[in-house]
XYZ file of N, CA and C in Angstrom:
225
model
N 0.853 -1.194 0.000
C 0.000 0.000 0.000
C 0.876 1.227 0.000
N 0.436 2.249 -0.723
C 1.187 3.497 -0.792
C 0.772 4.446 0.310
N 1.537 5.484 0.471
C 1.211 6.509 1.459
C 0.183 7.465 0.871
N -0.604 8.064 1.746
C -1.606 9.032 1.301
C -0.915 10.179 0.585
N -1.441 10.547 -0.558
C -0.888 11.671 -1.301
C 0.247 11.305 -2.227
N 0.689 10.055 -2.195
C 1.781 9.627 -3.064
C 1.186 9.020 -4.330
N 1.591 9.534 -5.471
C 1.082 9.034 -6.746
C 2.121 8.093 -7.342
N 1.656 6.903 -7.675
C 2.529 5.913 -8.305
C 1.827 5.391 -9.553
N 2.514 4.514 -10.276
C 1.905 3.889 -11.451
C 0.645 3.117 -11.080
N 0.545 2.666 -9.834
C -0.600 1.876 -9.392
C -1.753 2.738 -8.876
N -1.499 3.994 -8.549
C -2.544 4.800 -7.901
C -3.051 5.975 -8.724
N -2.367 6.351 -9.773
C -2.768 7.573 -10.476
C -4.144 7.447 -11.115
N -4.506 6.266 -11.594
C -5.819 6.064 -12.228
C -6.959 6.288 -11.255
N -6.831 5.735 -10.053
C -7.896 5.932 -9.072
C -7.949 7.389 -8.625
N -6.800 8.040 -8.609
C -6.776 9.470 -8.275
C -7.525 10.283 -9.307
N -7.324 9.957 -10.584
C -8.043 10.655 -11.656
C -9.544 10.406 -11.547
N -9.913 9.168 -11.233
C -11.331 8.835 -11.088
C -11.943 9.631 -9.938
N -11.196 9.767 -8.851
C -11.688 10.530 -7.704
C -11.870 11.998 -8.074
N -10.922 12.542 -8.822
C -11.032 13.939 -9.264
C -12.272 14.103 -10.133
N -12.516 13.152 -11.029
C -13.698 13.219 -11.897
C -14.980 13.161 -11.066
N -15.033 12.289 -10.073
C -16.201 12.210 -9.189
C -16.401 13.531 -8.454
N -15.308 14.113 -8.003
C -15.384 15.398 -7.303
C -15.919 16.484 -8.224
N -15.422 16.528 -9.458
C -15.906 17.514 -10.429
C -17.390 17.313 -10.729
N -17.800 16.060 -10.895
C -19.216 15.772 -11.140
C -20.074 16.246 -9.975
N -19.600 15.980 -8.767
C -20.332 16.410 -7.577
C -20.438 17.927 -7.516
N -19.345 18.609 -7.807
C -19.359 20.077 -7.800
C -20.316 20.626 -8.856
N -20.336 19.996 -10.030
C -21.248 20.434 -11.090
C -22.699 20.255 -10.658
N -22.992 19.140 -9.999
C -24.354 18.894 -9.524
C -24.750 19.916 -8.458
N -23.826 20.201 -7.540
C -24.118 21.180 -6.491
C -24.284 22.580 -7.080
N -23.469 22.902 -8.074
C -23.591 24.204 -8.732
C -24.954 24.324 -9.397
N -25.379 23.274 -10.084
C -26.696 23.287 -10.736
C -27.797 23.416 -9.693
N -27.662 22.688 -8.582
C -28.679 22.736 -7.519
C -28.779 24.139 -6.935
N -27.643 24.727 -6.582
C -27.681 26.056 -5.976
C -28.079 27.122 -6.984
N -27.711 26.927 -8.246
C -28.172 27.842 -9.283
C -29.687 27.800 -9.396
N -30.249 26.599 -9.298
C -31.698 26.433 -9.335
C -32.336 27.096 -8.115
N -31.704 26.963 -6.960
C -32.221 27.600 -5.742
C -32.245 29.114 -5.898
N -31.202 29.669 -6.480
C -31.137 31.119 -6.698
C -32.275 31.551 -7.617
N -32.506 30.786 -8.686
C -33.595 31.123 -9.605
C -34.952 31.040 -8.913
N -35.128 30.039 -8.057
C -36.385 29.914 -7.319
C -36.550 31.068 -6.336
N -35.455 31.475 -5.692
C -35.514 32.617 -4.771
C -35.898 33.890 -5.512
N -35.332 34.083 -6.689
C -35.677 35.267 -7.494
C -37.146 35.240 -7.887
N -37.623 34.082 -8.300
C -39.026 33.955 -8.701
C -39.947 34.236 -7.520
N -39.585 33.734 -6.344
C -40.388 33.983 -5.145
C -40.390 35.463 -4.792
N -39.237 36.097 -4.868
C -39.152 37.532 -4.579
C -40.022 38.322 -5.550
N -39.994 37.961 -6.826
C -40.824 38.654 -7.818
C -42.302 38.430 -7.536
N -42.660 37.215 -7.141
C -44.051 36.916 -6.798
C -44.510 37.764 -5.618
N -43.652 37.898 -4.613
C -43.993 38.714 -3.443
C -44.175 40.173 -3.848
N -43.285 40.684 -4.681
C -43.421 42.067 -5.147
C -44.702 42.257 -5.956
N -45.010 41.298 -6.823
C -46.244 41.374 -7.607
C -47.468 41.344 -6.700
N -47.426 40.490 -5.678
C -48.539 40.398 -4.733
C -48.693 41.704 -3.966
N -47.577 42.277 -3.538
C -47.618 43.548 -2.809
C -48.255 44.634 -3.673
N -47.868 44.682 -4.941
C -48.424 45.679 -5.861
C -49.922 45.441 -6.072
N -50.312 44.176 -6.257
C -51.727 43.850 -6.454
C -52.534 44.189 -5.206
N -51.975 43.933 -4.036
C -52.654 44.246 -2.776
C -52.832 45.751 -2.622
N -51.835 46.506 -2.996
C -51.920 47.966 -2.945
C -53.010 48.468 -3.891
N -53.040 47.915 -5.098
C -54.076 48.291 -6.071
C -55.460 47.950 -5.537
N -55.587 46.778 -4.945
C -56.863 46.357 -4.367
C -57.293 47.309 -3.254
N -56.341 47.701 -2.413
C -56.643 48.649 -1.337
C -57.116 49.985 -1.886
N -56.452 50.476 -2.911
C -56.849 51.747 -3.530
C -58.232 51.636 -4.169
N -58.478 50.512 -4.850
C -59.791 50.303 -5.465
C -60.878 50.229 -4.398
N -60.590 49.560 -3.304
C -61.553 49.443 -2.211
C -61.891 50.815 -1.632
N -60.881 51.646 -1.438
C -61.117 53.007 -0.927
C -61.982 53.800 -1.898
N -61.693 53.691 -3.187
C -62.465 54.416 -4.198
C -63.913 53.940 -4.227
N -64.117 52.637 -4.138
C -65.478 52.080 -4.136
C -66.232 52.556 -2.902
N -65.597 52.454 -1.733
C -66.251 52.889 -0.493
C -66.577 54.376 -0.528
N -65.689 55.163 -1.092
C -65.926 56.604 -1.201
C -67.112 56.873 -2.119
N -67.167 56.176 -3.239
C -68.276 56.355 -4.178
C -69.596 55.911 -3.564
N -69.568 54.785 -2.862
C -70.788 54.276 -2.222
C -71.305 55.272 -1.188
N -70.396 55.891 -0.462
C -70.826 56.815 0.596
C -71.556 58.032 0.037
N -71.410 58.301 -1.237
C -72.088 59.442 -1.855
C -73.417 59.062 -2.507
N -73.763 57.799 -2.483
C -75.050 57.379 -3.042
C -76.186 57.854 -2.139
N -77.345 58.144 -2.709
C -78.450 58.688 -1.912
C -78.922 57.766 -0.792
N -78.881 56.459 -1.012
C -79.384 55.533 0.008
C -78.274 54.958 0.886
N -77.076 55.521 0.817
C -75.955 54.998 1.612
C -76.216 55.258 3.085
N -75.865 54.310 3.916
C -76.065 54.461 5.367
C -74.790 54.921 6.019
C-alpha cells in the first residue's frame, strides 16, 4: 500500500477517477444552488407582484367605499 498523497503507477488512475467524481459532484451542487437562486428570485418577484396587487386592491376598495358613501341611500 502506498502513502496518502503519493502518486505511483498503481494509484494515479484511481486518483483521476476521484477527481472526476469530485468535479461531477461540484457540477451537480452548482446546478442545484443555481436552481435555488432562480427559485428565490421567482419567489421575490411573486412577493413584489402580490404587494403591488394588494396595494391596487386597497386603492380600489377606498375608491369604491368613497363612491358608495355618496349614493343617496348609503347608510
